[in-house]
Amino acid sequence: MAAGIVTGNEQGRFEPGRTVTREELAVMVVKAITKGGEPKVNGNVLNYFKDSAEISDWARPYVAYGVFAGLFEPRLDGHFDPKGAVTRDEAAKALKPILFQVVDILTTNDIHGHIEVGFDKRRNQEQGGIETVAGIVYDFRAVNPNGTVVVDGGDAWQGTLISNTTNGQSVMDTMAQVQYDAAAIGNHEFDFGRDVLIDNIRKAKFPILGANIIEDKTGKRVDWAQPYTIVKKGGLNIGIIGLATPQTKTTTKSTNIEGLTFADPSPFAKNLSTELRGKGADLVVVTSHLPGEEDAKSKQIMGELIDLAAGTGSGTLDAIVGGHSHRRVAGIVNGVPVVEAQNWLYAVGHIQLYVDRETKKVVSSDAGPLETYTNLTTANKDVQKTVADYQSKIAAKTNEVIATAAEKWTTQSFRYAVNGGQRRDGVTPIGNSVTDAMRAAEKSDIAFTNIGGLRSDIDAGPVTYGKMFEVSPFGNYNRTGTMTAGQIKKLLEVTDQYSKLPALQFSGLKVEWDNTRPLGDKYTKITLLDGTPVYTDGKLNTERTFKVTTNDFMATGSGDGFTTFAEVKDWKDGMIMLDAWVQYVKEQGKSGPVSLQQDDREVRLDLK
């Protein structure tokens, strides 16, 4: 009573034997934290709960504060059960913010230029946008002003017209307004060229880190990227190490990373953690572009993100943030909380560290995703204005209508839509259209492009230039050279790194393949559209060569593992891929809505 935590009920009774309810627990604990005062927090966070309306008015600000403080788990479409009895486990968890110093690490990754608010048709709700993320960040800062850390896991600015037209400046400006503490270098940070990346790093108002990017000539870390930074939060020194994925070598155009090695991150993390602690860091966090995967059934976490947690030893790192795979990953691995927050700002990662106030050691931690539906926060007005200013500069080009889509155009395999198999399983509607456009533009026999270079779907209805740009945002251009039948067979046999199935997108061929056959021998029949045989039942049928078009990323022979392209010696540059596709679709659209229905270019025999 003296502390202002309890006052009794309306009848002036204390009721010592009555069970405490969940909303009463929120009031008691939060008053202990705020020294009896009523908290000023954004109540929109209560929209996480289906029964939000059942929370008593007197308890609402305390429950909202409790969600941000980690007392209660925010689960979309879950129930808060405000009048339900508190369990011992819930009471113990609720005491953590009183007993320990709390560090909230909020994370993003793979923004890919998507700073504008999007829309989730499944929930019929607006979602994402940097202004929404800013709202969430500032909501946490209202509760934990001296303990909130904000980091990004890389691939921030490549992927949308609003970003690419400014070489990522629109993304960097809005991230600066959010006041990020640090960001990692992703593979697509190199897409505008190394000089642009270095210039962006120099102009950034927050550190962009790359501890394991090594210059081959010197064998030393590049001098244009810091390995780490130290931030001070509530009396704690927090070291943040930035790491790139070794996959950068094959997922970035080779000319942009020539002379660079993206080294195994674990030794760097271990050594730099020791260095940081020697400089007085109490906690060490990694923000990285290392990918993670989480099995839908077993919830087992895998990938480079987990290899780092397992490979650095106990007590080396206090938290790890990942990216690159565009997945939701959250858990505790080797005692270390790890998180990856999907992509396009469709989630925010949240790691909560509970730190002993005397030893400054982490004694407990949690990790999970936060949703970015716009009704869960209040958009930051300053960030919103910055986005609107950039939108106005590109509005005419973004909204230019190229054609009308007769149905939704997707980058998912035709089979995925039918039986729910792998998304990357053979050809896709958009893949067919893009490669048809490449082949038509260069008047070649065959065209290939990688499924990973097609980044977005387009809904039925008006197809704008902005939407087509989001599908093909990398500025790649066509390259055409001469290839043999054997080389074409080898290309088709390369499997996708995620689905482990053939997923090369192509035009000008008809093929048959059987996934029950061994790796490297899945294709049983390959012909040109006119029936000219290329390969049948183990035999190459022709000595002739073919005029083949691909994109400049793949033509290097290092892109996505398609090394056969490196054997071609007579590459010639052609049209920008996007320009060729826009021209092709515009011509098709003159006769009415454009349909990308399945044709007979690919047959998978084991699923017939």
Coordinates of C-alpha atoms in Angstrom, one line a residue:
M1 CA 0.0 0.0 0.0
A2 CA 2.8 2.4 0.9
A3 CA 4.3 1.9 -2.5
G4 CA 1.0 2.5 -4.3
I5 CA 0.9 -1.1 -5.7
V6 CA -2.3 -2.2 -4.0
T7 CA -5.3 -0.3 -2.7
G8 CA -8.0 -2.9 -2.0
N9 CA -11.3 -3.3 -3.9
E10 CA -14.3 -1.0 -4.2
Q11 CA -15.7 -2.3 -0.9
G12 CA -12.4 -1.5 0.9
R13 CA -11.5 -5.1 1.3
F14 CA -8.0 -6.6 0.7
E15 CA -9.2 -10.2 0.2
P16 CA -5.9 -11.9 1.1
G17 CA -7.1 -15.4 0.2
R18 CA -8.4 -14.6 -3.3
T19 CA -6.5 -15.7 -6.4
V20 CA -4.9 -12.8 -8.4
T21 CA -6.2 -12.4 -11.9
R22 CA -4.0 -11.8 -15.0
E23 CA -5.0 -8.2 -15.3
E24 CA -4.4 -7.6 -11.6
L25 CA -1.0 -9.1 -11.9
A26 CA -0.2 -6.6 -14.7
V27 CA -1.2 -3.7 -12.4
M28 CA 0.8 -5.0 -9.4
V29 CA 4.0 -5.7 -11.3
V30 CA 3.9 -2.6 -13.5
K31 CA 3.2 -0.3 -10.5
A32 CA 6.3 -1.9 -8.9
I33 CA 8.3 -1.0 -12.0
T34 CA 6.9 2.5 -12.4
K35 CA 6.9 3.3 -8.6
G36 CA 3.2 3.4 -8.4
G37 CA 2.6 5.7 -11.4
E38 CA 0.2 4.9 -14.3
P39 CA 2.2 4.2 -17.4
K40 CA 1.8 6.2 -20.6
V41 CA 2.0 3.6 -23.4
N42 CA 0.4 2.8 -26.7
G43 CA -2.7 0.8 -26.0
N44 CA -2.9 -0.4 -29.7
V45 CA -0.7 -3.4 -28.7
L46 CA -3.8 -4.9 -27.0
N47 CA -5.2 -5.6 -30.4
Y48 CA -3.0 -8.7 -30.3
F49 CA -5.7 -10.3 -28.2
K50 CA -9.1 -11.4 -29.4
D51 CA -10.6 -10.6 -26.0
S52 CA -9.0 -7.2 -25.7
A53 CA -12.5 -5.6 -25.0
E54 CA -12.8 -7.7 -21.9
I55 CA -9.8 -6.1 -20.2
S56 CA -11.0 -3.6 -17.6
D57 CA -10.5 0.1 -18.3
W58 CA -8.4 0.5 -15.1
A59 CA -6.1 -2.3 -16.2
R60 CA -5.6 -1.5 -19.8
P61 CA -2.5 0.7 -19.7
Y62 CA -0.9 -1.7 -17.3
V63 CA -1.6 -4.7 -19.5
A64 CA -0.3 -2.8 -22.5
Y65 CA 2.9 -1.9 -20.6
G66 CA 3.2 -5.6 -19.5
V67 CA 3.2 -6.8 -23.1
F68 CA 6.1 -4.5 -23.9
A69 CA 7.9 -5.4 -20.7
G70 CA 7.7 -9.1 -21.5
L71 CA 5.2 -10.1 -18.8
F72 CA 2.8 -11.5 -21.4
E73 CA 3.5 -13.0 -24.8
P74 CA 1.9 -11.1 -27.7
R75 CA 0.3 -13.8 -29.8
L76 CA -1.8 -12.6 -32.7
D77 CA -5.4 -13.8 -32.4
G78 CA -4.6 -15.2 -29.0
H79 CA -6.6 -14.6 -25.8
F80 CA -5.4 -12.6 -22.9
D81 CA -8.0 -14.0 -20.4
P82 CA -7.9 -10.9 -18.1
K83 CA -10.1 -12.5 -15.4
G84 CA -8.2 -15.8 -15.5
A85 CA -6.2 -17.0 -12.5
V86 CA -2.4 -16.4 -12.5
T87 CA -0.3 -19.5 -12.5
R88 CA 3.0 -19.9 -10.6
D89 CA 4.9 -19.9 -13.9
E90 CA 3.2 -16.7 -15.1
A91 CA 3.9 -15.0 -11.8
A92 CA 7.6 -16.0 -11.9
K93 CA 8.0 -14.7 -15.4
A94 CA 6.3 -11.4 -14.5
L95 CA 8.8 -10.8 -11.7
K96 CA 11.8 -10.8 -14.1
P97 CA 11.5 -7.1 -15.1
I98 CA 11.6 -6.2 -11.4
L99 CA 14.5 -8.4 -10.5
F100 CA 16.7 -7.9 -13.5
Q101 CA 17.7 -5.2 -16.0
V102 CA 16.0 -5.8 -19.3
V103 CA 17.5 -5.3 -22.7
D104 CA 15.1 -5.3 -25.6
I105 CA 16.7 -6.1 -29.0
L106 CA 14.4 -5.3 -31.9
T107 CA 15.5 -6.6 -35.3
T108 CA 14.7 -6.4 -39.0
N109 CA 16.3 -8.1 -42.0
D110 CA 15.8 -8.3 -45.7
I111 CA 13.9 -5.0 -46.0
H112 CA 14.7 -5.0 -49.7
G113 CA 13.5 -1.5 -50.1
H114 CA 10.0 -2.2 -48.8
I115 CA 9.6 0.8 -46.7
E116 CA 6.0 1.4 -47.8
V117 CA 3.1 -0.1 -46.0
G118 CA 1.8 -3.3 -47.6
F119 CA -1.4 -5.3 -47.4
D120 CA -2.1 -8.8 -46.1
K121 CA -5.2 -10.0 -48.1
R122 CA -5.6 -13.1 -45.8
R123 CA -6.3 -10.9 -42.8
N124 CA -7.6 -7.9 -44.8
Q125 CA -5.1 -5.7 -42.9
E126 CA -2.4 -3.2 -43.7
Q127 CA 1.0 -4.6 -42.8
G128 CA 4.7 -3.5 -42.7
G129 CA 6.2 -0.3 -43.7
I130 CA 9.1 1.5 -42.0
E131 CA 6.6 4.0 -40.4
T132 CA 5.0 1.0 -38.6
V133 CA 8.3 -0.4 -37.5
A134 CA 9.2 3.0 -36.1
G135 CA 5.9 3.0 -34.2
I136 CA 6.8 -0.3 -32.6
V137 CA 10.3 0.8 -31.8
Y138 CA 9.2 4.0 -30.1
D139 CA 6.5 2.0 -28.2
F140 CA 9.3 -0.1 -26.7
R141 CA 11.4 2.9 -26.0
A142 CA 8.5 4.4 -24.1
V143 CA 8.7 1.4 -21.7
N144 CA 12.4 0.7 -21.8
P145 CA 14.1 4.0 -22.9
N146 CA 17.5 3.0 -21.6
G147 CA 17.5 -0.6 -22.8
T148 CA 16.2 -0.8 -26.3
V149 CA 18.6 -1.8 -29.1
V150 CA 17.6 -1.8 -32.8
V151 CA 19.6 -3.7 -35.4
D152 CA 19.2 -4.9 -39.0
G153 CA 20.5 -8.1 -40.6
G154 CA 21.2 -6.8 -44.1
D155 CA 19.7 -6.6 -47.6
A156 CA 18.1 -3.3 -46.7
W157 CA 17.9 -1.3 -49.8
Q158 CA 17.7 -3.5 -53.0
G159 CA 14.3 -4.3 -54.4
T160 CA 11.8 -1.5 -54.9
L161 CA 11.5 1.5 -57.1
I162 CA 11.3 3.9 -54.1
S163 CA 14.7 2.6 -53.0
N164 CA 16.6 1.7 -56.2
T165 CA 16.0 5.1 -57.8
T166 CA 18.0 6.6 -55.0
N167 CA 20.6 3.9 -54.5
G168 CA 19.0 3.1 -51.2
Q169 CA 19.0 6.6 -49.8
S170 CA 15.3 6.5 -49.0
V171 CA 15.8 3.4 -46.9
M172 CA 18.9 4.8 -45.1
D173 CA 17.1 8.1 -44.3
T174 CA 14.1 6.3 -42.7
M175 CA 16.3 3.9 -40.8
A176 CA 18.2 6.9 -39.5
Q177 CA 14.8 8.3 -38.3
V178 CA 14.1 5.1 -36.5
Q179 CA 17.6 5.4 -34.9
Y180 CA 19.0 2.0 -35.7
D181 CA 22.0 1.2 -33.6
A182 CA 23.7 -1.0 -36.3
A183 CA 23.2 -3.0 -39.5
A184 CA 25.0 -5.9 -41.2
I185 CA 26.0 -6.0 -44.8
G186 CA 23.9 -8.4 -46.8
N187 CA 24.7 -9.9 -50.2
H188 CA 22.4 -7.5 -52.1
E189 CA 24.1 -4.4 -50.5
F190 CA 26.6 -5.0 -53.3
D191 CA 24.1 -4.8 -56.1
F192 CA 24.6 -1.2 -57.0
G193 CA 28.3 -1.7 -57.1
R194 CA 31.0 -1.6 -54.4
D195 CA 31.6 2.1 -54.8
V196 CA 27.9 2.8 -54.0
L197 CA 28.0 0.5 -51.0
I198 CA 31.1 2.2 -49.6
D199 CA 29.5 5.6 -50.2
N200 CA 26.3 4.5 -48.5
I201 CA 28.3 3.3 -45.5
R202 CA 30.1 6.6 -45.2
K203 CA 26.8 8.6 -45.5
A204 CA 24.9 6.4 -43.0
K205 CA 24.0 7.8 -39.6
F206 CA 24.4 4.4 -38.0
P207 CA 27.2 1.8 -38.3
I208 CA 26.9 -0.7 -41.2
L209 CA 29.2 -3.6 -40.2
G210 CA 31.1 -6.4 -41.9
A211 CA 33.6 -8.2 -39.7
N212 CA 34.3 -11.2 -42.0
I213 CA 34.7 -9.4 -45.4
I214 CA 38.3 -10.0 -46.3
E215 CA 40.4 -8.3 -49.1
D216 CA 42.2 -11.1 -51.0
K217 CA 45.2 -8.9 -51.8
T218 CA 46.1 -8.1 -48.2
G219 CA 44.4 -11.0 -46.4
K220 CA 42.9 -8.4 -44.0
R221 CA 39.5 -7.1 -43.3
V222 CA 38.3 -4.4 -45.7
D223 CA 39.0 -0.9 -44.4
W224 CA 35.6 0.5 -45.5
A225 CA 33.5 -1.4 -43.1
Q226 CA 33.7 -1.5 -39.3
P227 CA 33.8 -5.0 -37.7
Y228 CA 31.7 -3.9 -34.6
T229 CA 30.4 -1.0 -32.6
I230 CA 29.8 -0.5 -28.9
V231 CA 26.6 1.2 -27.7
K232 CA 25.8 2.3 -24.1
K233 CA 22.3 1.4 -22.8
G234 CA 21.3 2.0 -19.2
G235 CA 24.8 1.6 -17.8
L236 CA 25.6 -1.5 -20.0
N237 CA 28.2 -1.5 -22.7
I238 CA 26.8 -3.6 -25.6
G239 CA 29.1 -4.7 -28.3
I240 CA 27.5 -5.4 -31.7
I241 CA 29.4 -7.5 -34.3
G242 CA 28.3 -7.4 -38.0
L243 CA 28.7 -10.5 -40.1
A244 CA 28.1 -11.3 -43.8
T245 CA 27.0 -14.7 -45.1
P246 CA 29.6 -16.8 -46.9
Q247 CA 26.9 -17.4 -49.5
T248 CA 27.5 -13.9 -50.7
K249 CA 30.1 -15.4 -53.1
T250 CA 27.4 -17.1 -55.1
T251 CA 24.4 -14.9 -54.5
T252 CA 25.9 -11.6 -55.7
K253 CA 27.2 -10.7 -59.2
S254 CA 30.8 -11.7 -59.1
T255 CA 32.1 -8.5 -60.7
N256 CA 30.8 -6.5 -57.7
I257 CA 32.7 -8.7 -55.1
E258 CA 35.8 -9.4 -57.1
G259 CA 38.8 -9.7 -54.8
L260 CA 36.7 -10.3 -51.7
T261 CA 36.3 -13.4 -49.5
F262 CA 33.4 -13.8 -47.1
A263 CA 35.0 -15.9 -44.4
D264 CA 33.6 -18.4 -42.0
P265 CA 32.0 -16.2 -39.4
S266 CA 32.5 -18.3 -36.2
P267 CA 36.2 -17.6 -35.7
F268 CA 35.6 -13.9 -36.2
A269 CA 32.7 -13.9 -33.8
K270 CA 34.8 -15.7 -31.1
N271 CA 37.9 -13.4 -31.5
L272 CA 35.9 -10.2 -31.7
S273 CA 33.8 -11.2 -28.7
T274 CA 37.0 -11.5 -26.7
E275 CA 38.3 -8.2 -28.0
L276 CA 35.0 -6.4 -27.2
R277 CA 34.9 -7.8 -23.6
G278 CA 38.5 -6.7 -23.2
K279 CA 37.3 -3.2 -24.1
G280 CA 34.6 -3.3 -21.4
A281 CA 31.6 -4.7 -23.3
D282 CA 29.2 -6.3 -20.8
L283 CA 27.1 -8.0 -23.6
V284 CA 28.0 -9.1 -27.1
V285 CA 25.4 -9.3 -29.8
V286 CA 25.8 -10.4 -33.5
T287 CA 23.7 -8.9 -36.2
S288 CA 24.2 -10.8 -39.4
H289 CA 23.0 -11.9 -42.8
L290 CA 23.4 -15.5 -41.8
P291 CA 20.3 -17.6 -42.8
G292 CA 18.2 -19.8 -40.6
E293 CA 15.5 -22.4 -41.1
E294 CA 12.9 -23.7 -38.7
D295 CA 11.2 -27.0 -39.4
A296 CA 7.4 -26.5 -39.4
K297 CA 6.7 -29.7 -37.4
S298 CA 9.7 -30.3 -35.2
K299 CA 10.5 -26.6 -34.7
Q300 CA 14.2 -27.6 -35.1
I301 CA 16.3 -24.7 -36.1
M302 CA 19.0 -25.1 -38.8
G303 CA 21.4 -23.2 -41.0
E304 CA 24.3 -20.8 -40.7
L305 CA 22.6 -18.9 -38.0
I306 CA 22.5 -22.0 -35.8
D307 CA 26.0 -23.0 -36.8
L308 CA 27.3 -19.7 -35.4
A309 CA 25.4 -20.3 -32.1
A310 CA 26.8 -23.8 -31.8
G311 CA 30.2 -23.1 -33.1
T312 CA 31.3 -20.2 -30.9
G313 CA 31.0 -21.9 -27.5
S314 CA 29.1 -21.2 -24.4
G315 CA 29.3 -17.7 -23.0
T316 CA 30.8 -16.1 -26.2
L317 CA 27.7 -14.4 -27.6
D318 CA 24.6 -13.2 -25.8
A319 CA 22.3 -12.9 -28.9
I320 CA 22.3 -13.5 -32.6
V321 CA 20.3 -11.9 -35.4
G322 CA 20.1 -13.4 -38.9
G323 CA 18.7 -12.8 -42.3
H324 CA 19.0 -13.9 -46.0
S325 CA 16.5 -16.9 -46.0
H326 CA 13.4 -14.7 -45.5
R327 CA 12.1 -17.1 -42.8
R328 CA 10.7 -16.6 -39.3
V329 CA 13.2 -18.2 -36.9
A330 CA 13.2 -17.8 -33.2
G331 CA 14.6 -20.0 -30.3
I332 CA 17.4 -20.6 -27.9
V333 CA 20.4 -22.5 -29.3
N334 CA 23.4 -23.4 -27.1
G335 CA 22.0 -21.0 -24.6
V336 CA 21.9 -18.2 -27.1
P337 CA 18.7 -16.5 -28.3
V338 CA 18.5 -16.4 -32.1
V339 CA 16.0 -14.6 -34.3
E340 CA 15.3 -13.9 -38.0
A341 CA 12.3 -11.8 -38.8
Q342 CA 11.0 -12.9 -42.2
N343 CA 11.4 -10.1 -44.8
W344 CA 10.0 -6.9 -46.2
L345 CA 9.2 -5.6 -42.6
Y346 CA 6.4 -8.2 -42.3
A347 CA 7.7 -8.9 -38.8
V348 CA 10.1 -7.5 -36.3
G349 CA 12.4 -9.9 -34.3
H350 CA 12.4 -9.4 -30.6
I351 CA 15.1 -10.8 -28.2
Q352 CA 14.7 -10.0 -24.5
L353 CA 17.7 -10.3 -22.3
Y354 CA 17.4 -10.3 -18.5
V355 CA 20.7 -9.1 -17.0
D356 CA 21.9 -9.4 -13.4
R357 CA 22.3 -5.9 -12.1
E358 CA 25.5 -6.7 -10.2
T359 CA 27.4 -9.1 -12.4
K360 CA 26.0 -7.7 -15.7
K361 CA 25.6 -11.2 -17.0
V362 CA 22.6 -12.5 -18.9
V363 CA 20.6 -14.9 -16.6
S364 CA 17.6 -15.5 -18.9
S365 CA 16.4 -14.7 -22.4
D366 CA 13.5 -15.0 -24.8
A367 CA 13.2 -14.7 -28.6
G368 CA 10.2 -14.4 -30.9
P369 CA 8.6 -12.4 -33.7
L370 CA 6.4 -9.3 -33.3
E371 CA 3.8 -8.6 -35.9
T372 CA 3.7 -5.4 -37.9
Y373 CA 0.0 -5.0 -38.7
T374 CA -0.7 -1.3 -38.6
N375 CA -3.5 -1.6 -36.0
L376 CA -0.9 -2.9 -33.4
T377 CA 0.9 0.5 -33.1
T378 CA 0.7 4.1 -34.3
A379 CA 2.7 5.0 -37.3
N380 CA 5.6 7.5 -36.7
K381 CA 4.5 10.7 -38.4
D382 CA 8.1 11.9 -39.2
V383 CA 9.0 8.6 -40.9
Q384 CA 5.6 8.6 -42.7
K385 CA 6.3 12.0 -44.1
T386 CA 9.7 11.0 -45.4
V387 CA 8.2 8.0 -47.2
A388 CA 5.5 10.1 -48.7
D389 CA 8.0 12.6 -50.0
Y390 CA 10.0 9.9 -51.8
Q391 CA 6.7 8.4 -53.1
S392 CA 5.7 11.6 -54.7
K393 CA 9.0 11.7 -56.7
I394 CA 8.3 8.4 -58.4
A395 CA 4.5 8.3 -58.5
A396 CA 4.1 8.7 -62.2
K397 CA 6.5 5.9 -63.1
T398 CA 5.3 3.6 -60.4
N399 CA 1.6 3.9 -61.4
E400 CA 2.1 3.5 -65.2
V401 CA -0.2 0.7 -66.3
I402 CA 1.5 -1.8 -68.6
A403 CA -1.2 -4.4 -69.0
T404 CA -4.0 -6.2 -67.2
A405 CA -3.4 -9.6 -65.5
A406 CA -6.2 -12.1 -66.1
E407 CA -5.3 -13.9 -62.9
K408 CA -2.7 -13.6 -60.2
W409 CA 0.8 -14.0 -61.6
T410 CA 3.1 -15.8 -59.2
T411 CA 6.7 -16.9 -58.7
Q412 CA 5.6 -20.2 -57.2
S413 CA 5.7 -23.4 -59.2
F414 CA 2.5 -24.5 -60.9
R415 CA 2.7 -27.7 -58.8
Y416 CA 2.9 -25.7 -55.6
A417 CA -0.5 -24.1 -56.4
V418 CA -2.1 -27.5 -57.0
N419 CA -0.7 -29.9 -54.3
G420 CA 1.1 -27.6 -51.9
G421 CA 4.5 -29.0 -52.6
Q422 CA 7.7 -27.0 -52.9
R423 CA 7.4 -23.4 -54.0
R424 CA 10.6 -23.8 -56.0
D425 CA 9.7 -26.9 -58.1
G426 CA 10.2 -26.3 -61.8
V427 CA 8.8 -23.5 -63.9
T428 CA 6.5 -20.8 -62.6
P429 CA 4.0 -18.4 -64.3
I430 CA 6.2 -15.3 -64.0
G431 CA 9.4 -17.3 -64.8
N432 CA 7.8 -18.5 -68.1
S433 CA 6.8 -14.9 -69.1
V434 CA 10.2 -13.4 -68.2
T435 CA 12.2 -16.0 -70.1
D436 CA 9.9 -15.8 -73.1
A437 CA 10.5 -12.0 -73.1
M438 CA 14.3 -12.5 -72.8
R439 CA 14.3 -15.0 -75.7
A440 CA 12.1 -12.7 -77.9
A441 CA 14.2 -9.6 -77.2
E442 CA 17.5 -11.3 -78.2
K443 CA 16.0 -13.6 -80.9
S444 CA 17.7 -16.5 -79.2
D445 CA 16.9 -20.3 -79.2
I446 CA 16.7 -20.6 -75.5
A447 CA 16.6 -18.4 -72.4
F448 CA 17.3 -19.1 -68.8
T449 CA 16.9 -17.1 -65.6
N450 CA 17.2 -18.1 -61.9
I451 CA 14.1 -18.4 -59.8
G452 CA 15.7 -16.4 -57.0
G453 CA 15.9 -13.3 -59.2
L454 CA 12.1 -13.1 -59.5
R455 CA 11.1 -11.5 -56.2
S456 CA 7.4 -10.8 -56.1
D457 CA 3.9 -11.8 -57.3
I458 CA 1.4 -9.6 -59.1
D459 CA -2.3 -9.7 -58.3
A460 CA -5.0 -9.9 -61.0
G461 CA -6.0 -6.6 -62.4
P462 CA -3.8 -3.6 -63.5
V463 CA -0.2 -4.4 -63.9
T464 CA 1.9 -1.3 -63.2
Y465 CA 5.5 -0.6 -63.9
G466 CA 6.1 -0.5 -60.1
K467 CA 4.7 -4.0 -59.7
M468 CA 6.8 -5.3 -62.5
F469 CA 9.9 -3.6 -61.0
E470 CA 9.3 -5.4 -57.7
V471 CA 9.4 -8.7 -59.6
S472 CA 12.7 -7.9 -61.3
P473 CA 14.4 -5.2 -59.3
F474 CA 18.1 -6.0 -59.7
G475 CA 18.8 -4.1 -62.9
N476 CA 20.1 -7.2 -64.6
Y477 CA 20.6 -7.2 -68.3
N478 CA 20.4 -10.0 -70.9
R479 CA 23.6 -11.7 -72.1
T480 CA 23.6 -14.0 -75.1
G481 CA 26.2 -16.6 -76.0
T482 CA 26.7 -20.0 -77.7
M483 CA 26.1 -23.3 -75.8
T484 CA 26.1 -27.0 -76.6
A485 CA 23.5 -29.6 -75.9
G486 CA 25.6 -31.0 -73.1
Q487 CA 25.9 -27.7 -71.4
I488 CA 22.1 -27.1 -71.5
K489 CA 21.6 -30.5 -69.9
K490 CA 24.0 -29.7 -67.1
L491 CA 22.3 -26.4 -66.4
L492 CA 18.8 -28.0 -66.1
E493 CA 20.2 -30.5 -63.6
V494 CA 21.3 -27.9 -61.1
T495 CA 19.0 -28.1 -58.1
D496 CA 17.8 -25.1 -56.0
Q497 CA 19.6 -24.5 -52.7
Y498 CA 16.3 -24.4 -50.8
S499 CA 13.9 -26.9 -52.4
K500 CA 16.7 -29.3 -53.6
L501 CA 14.7 -29.6 -56.8
P502 CA 15.4 -28.4 -60.4
A503 CA 13.9 -24.8 -60.5
L504 CA 15.7 -23.1 -63.4
Q505 CA 13.3 -20.9 -65.3
F506 CA 13.5 -21.4 -69.1
S507 CA 12.0 -20.6 -72.5
G508 CA 12.5 -22.3 -75.9
L509 CA 12.5 -25.9 -74.6
K510 CA 10.2 -28.8 -73.8
V511 CA 11.5 -31.1 -71.1
E512 CA 10.6 -34.2 -69.1
W513 CA 12.1 -35.0 -65.7
D514 CA 11.7 -37.5 -63.0
N515 CA 12.6 -36.6 -59.4
T516 CA 13.0 -40.3 -58.4
R517 CA 16.1 -40.5 -60.6
P518 CA 19.6 -39.7 -59.1
L519 CA 21.0 -36.2 -58.8
G520 CA 22.5 -35.0 -62.1
D521 CA 20.4 -37.4 -64.2
K522 CA 16.8 -36.3 -63.6
Y523 CA 16.0 -35.1 -67.1
T524 CA 15.0 -37.8 -69.6
K525 CA 14.0 -35.7 -72.6
I526 CA 14.9 -32.2 -73.8
T527 CA 13.8 -30.8 -77.2
L528 CA 13.4 -27.4 -78.8
L529 CA 9.9 -26.1 -79.3
D530 CA 10.0 -27.2 -82.9
G531 CA 10.8 -30.8 -81.8
T532 CA 14.5 -30.7 -82.5
P533 CA 15.9 -33.3 -80.1
V534 CA 18.6 -32.1 -77.6
Y535 CA 18.7 -35.1 -75.2
T536 CA 16.8 -38.4 -75.0
D537 CA 17.2 -41.3 -72.6
G538 CA 20.9 -40.8 -71.8
K539 CA 22.1 -39.6 -75.2
L540 CA 22.8 -36.1 -76.6
N541 CA 21.0 -36.0 -79.9
T542 CA 22.7 -33.2 -81.7
E543 CA 26.1 -31.7 -82.3
R544 CA 24.7 -28.3 -83.1
T545 CA 25.1 -25.3 -80.8
F546 CA 22.4 -23.0 -79.6
K547 CA 22.0 -19.3 -79.1
V548 CA 21.3 -19.0 -75.4
T549 CA 20.3 -15.9 -73.4
T550 CA 20.6 -15.5 -69.6
N551 CA 21.1 -12.6 -67.2
D552 CA 24.5 -11.1 -66.4
F553 CA 24.4 -12.4 -62.8
M554 CA 24.2 -16.0 -64.0
A555 CA 26.5 -15.5 -67.0
T556 CA 29.5 -15.0 -64.7
G557 CA 29.3 -18.7 -63.8
S558 CA 29.2 -18.0 -60.1
G559 CA 25.5 -17.0 -59.7
D560 CA 23.4 -19.5 -57.7
G561 CA 25.7 -22.4 -58.6
F562 CA 25.2 -22.4 -62.4
T563 CA 28.9 -22.8 -63.0
T564 CA 28.4 -24.1 -66.6
F565 CA 27.8 -20.6 -67.8
A566 CA 31.5 -19.9 -67.1
E567 CA 32.4 -22.1 -70.0
V568 CA 30.8 -19.7 -72.5
K569 CA 33.4 -17.4 -74.2
D570 CA 31.3 -15.2 -76.6
W571 CA 28.8 -13.4 -74.3
K572 CA 27.2 -10.3 -75.9
D573 CA 25.2 -7.8 -73.9
G574 CA 21.5 -7.2 -74.6
M575 CA 18.5 -5.4 -73.2
I576 CA 17.8 -4.7 -69.6
M577 CA 15.8 -7.7 -68.4
L578 CA 13.0 -5.6 -66.9
D579 CA 12.8 -3.4 -70.1
A580 CA 12.5 -6.5 -72.2
W581 CA 9.7 -8.0 -70.0
V582 CA 7.8 -4.7 -69.9
Q583 CA 8.0 -4.4 -73.7
Y584 CA 6.8 -8.0 -74.1
V585 CA 3.9 -7.8 -71.7
K586 CA 2.8 -4.4 -73.1
E587 CA 2.6 -6.0 -76.6
Q588 CA 0.6 -9.0 -75.2
G589 CA -1.7 -6.6 -73.4
K590 CA -2.9 -4.9 -76.6
S591 CA -5.2 -7.8 -77.3
G592 CA -6.8 -8.0 -73.8
P593 CA -5.9 -9.3 -70.3
V594 CA -2.7 -11.3 -70.2
S595 CA -2.9 -14.9 -68.8
L596 CA 0.1 -16.8 -67.7
Q597 CA -1.5 -20.3 -67.6
Q598 CA 0.6 -23.4 -67.6
D599 CA 1.9 -24.7 -71.0
D600 CA 3.6 -27.9 -72.0
R601 CA 7.2 -26.8 -71.7
E602 CA 7.8 -28.9 -68.6
V603 CA 6.5 -32.4 -67.5
R604 CA 7.5 -34.0 -64.2
L605 CA 7.0 -37.7 -64.8
D606 CA 7.0 -38.9 -61.2
L607 CA 3.9 -36.7 -60.4
K608 CA 1.9 -37.5 -63.5

